[in-house]
Amino acid sequence: MNSSMRRVVFFDLDGTLHQQDMFGSFLRYVLRHQPLNTLLVLPLLPVILAGLLLNGRAARWPMSLLLWATTFGRSERHLKRLEASFVHWFRQHVTAFPVVQSRLTDYLTSTDADVWLITGSPQSLVEQVYFDTAWLPRVNLIASRMERRCGGWVLTLRCLGNEKVVQLEQKIGAPLRLYSGYSDSEQDNPLLYFCQHRWRVTPQGDLQQLE
């Protein structure tokens, strides 16, 4: 089918396909299992909070600094084990939103839709949590990225807010013309702006169409 005739659809992940904030849950999980890192996190909190206040909630470096402080001083092997332990825990506790996941499945089974999952959660976590789902290999995934630097993990990309627009434009070109978008957050309004049909996911996992 001609690419110009295909429907391009995007889904958020946290609060959209499932209830929880995966990255926030990961940070809290890591601190619970290595509480000594709290001694580094606490002095940096004023800097982190000021960065978010001045640069907006979607800013990369404040959350990257928080991730670094949470993971600093631990070997890569240790952090990978902790990551795997978190994935196991999260899979047991995550609350799926079946209404939204059903809509995702509908698009994936159609022959004229390209589905993009665009999330602020780190790609490594998303791929491990949902490794056994039928839908993950069939979506185009754009996510935040973690790397090891300066003795801990940092965010080299934080895929939130306007950054979602930038990343999708790099993949499919500008200006964006999307058929439909699904998100629980106003932070995704920059991307929803380009959607013909806009859907807000409620805290209960229901769908409300936006004007």
XYZ file of C-alpha atoms in Angstrom, residues 51-206:
156
model
C 16.401 21.843 37.051
C 12.914 20.432 36.563
C 11.351 23.701 37.694
C 13.449 25.843 35.363
C 13.590 23.511 32.360
C 10.255 21.715 32.643
C 9.272 18.210 33.685
C 10.444 16.775 30.363
C 14.048 17.989 30.824
C 16.677 15.281 30.452
C 19.595 16.301 32.633
C 17.830 16.556 36.031
C 16.422 13.027 35.730
C 19.723 11.827 34.298
C 21.459 13.213 37.390
C 18.929 11.425 39.617
C 19.527 8.149 37.773
C 23.291 8.602 38.049
C 23.113 9.279 41.798
C 20.857 6.266 42.266
C 23.240 3.907 40.445
C 26.674 5.461 41.147
C 29.413 3.252 42.554
C 27.870 -0.030 41.463
C 29.402 -2.346 38.907
C 27.709 -2.890 35.571
C 27.194 -6.539 36.480
C 25.467 -5.566 39.729
C 23.220 -3.019 38.001
C 22.245 -5.502 35.298
C 21.266 -8.028 37.981
C 19.248 -5.347 39.751
C 17.601 -4.383 36.462
C 16.617 -8.008 35.838
C 15.263 -8.276 39.378
C 13.192 -5.130 38.846
C 11.800 -6.458 35.570
C 10.651 -9.640 37.324
C 9.039 -7.594 40.111
C 7.392 -5.102 37.755
C 5.891 -7.835 35.575
C 4.188 -9.229 38.677
C 2.793 -5.879 39.788
C 1.964 -3.993 36.581
C -1.692 -3.184 35.936
C -2.574 -3.446 32.252
C -5.264 -1.277 30.664
C -7.162 -3.797 28.485
C -9.302 -1.199 26.687
C -6.229 0.593 25.357
C -4.318 -2.611 24.658
C -7.316 -3.870 22.675
C -7.197 -0.703 20.574
C -3.477 -1.305 20.020
C -4.190 -4.855 18.878
C -6.870 -3.615 16.482
C -4.371 -1.342 14.745
C -1.710 -4.048 14.616
C -4.073 -6.528 12.988
C -5.135 -4.023 10.347
C -3.223 -3.876 7.083
C -3.040 -0.100 6.709
C -1.590 1.129 10.029
C 1.935 1.858 11.247
C 2.027 1.864 15.052
C 4.603 3.781 17.074
C 5.097 3.206 20.798
C 6.785 6.368 22.066
C 7.662 6.399 25.750
C 9.742 8.174 28.337
C 10.633 4.859 29.944
C 14.074 3.446 29.077
C 14.149 1.129 26.079
C 15.980 -1.647 27.924
C 13.248 -1.816 30.574
C 10.410 -1.755 28.047
C 11.943 -4.533 25.974
C 12.534 -6.760 29.001
C 9.160 -6.205 30.669
C 7.231 -6.890 27.466
C 9.598 -9.366 25.781
C 6.953 -12.095 25.559
C 4.044 -10.029 24.251
C 2.672 -10.473 20.764
C 2.621 -6.733 20.144
C 6.129 -5.534 21.069
C 7.895 -6.969 17.978
C 5.210 -5.407 15.777
C 5.370 -1.814 17.010
C 7.987 0.796 16.163
C 9.567 1.652 19.511
C 11.027 5.036 20.440
C 12.105 5.258 24.080
C 14.507 6.911 26.477
C 18.005 5.462 26.582
C 20.322 4.643 29.489
C 24.104 4.284 29.269
C 26.932 3.878 31.746
C 29.014 6.999 32.296
C 31.119 8.347 35.164
C 30.523 5.381 37.443
C 26.760 5.086 37.055
C 23.901 5.096 34.580
C 22.682 8.258 32.851
C 19.969 9.140 30.362
C 21.427 9.933 26.948
C 17.888 10.500 25.637
C 14.731 11.368 27.564
C 11.787 10.877 25.258
C 9.157 13.192 26.732
C 7.249 16.261 25.590
C 8.589 17.962 22.476
C 11.370 15.379 22.257
C 8.769 12.836 21.132
C 7.954 15.090 18.181
C 11.642 15.507 17.344
C 12.326 11.779 17.498
C 9.318 10.816 15.374
C 10.154 13.486 12.787
C 13.632 11.968 12.496
C 12.012 8.616 11.733
C 9.207 9.537 9.324
C 9.872 13.144 8.340
C 8.207 16.492 8.926
C 5.594 17.812 9.073
C 3.980 14.986 11.006
C 0.563 13.788 9.892
C -0.781 11.226 12.344
C -4.107 9.457 12.205
C -4.555 8.856 15.935
C -2.765 9.247 19.257
C -3.294 7.784 22.733
C -1.870 9.227 25.942
C -2.761 9.892 29.566
C -0.566 12.977 29.865
C -0.722 16.609 28.802
C 3.031 16.334 28.231
C 2.123 14.505 25.026
C 0.035 17.410 23.728
C 2.843 18.503 21.349
C 2.560 15.125 19.600
C -1.224 14.888 19.898
C -1.394 18.221 18.052
C -0.443 16.393 14.850
C -3.132 13.704 15.291
C -6.439 13.703 13.457
C -7.984 11.745 16.334
C -6.779 12.388 19.894
C -7.516 10.106 22.829
C -6.893 10.745 26.519
C -6.526 7.700 28.752
C -8.116 8.138 32.183
C -6.493 6.935 35.432
C -8.906 3.984 35.272
C -7.775 3.019 31.765
C -10.814 4.280 29.874
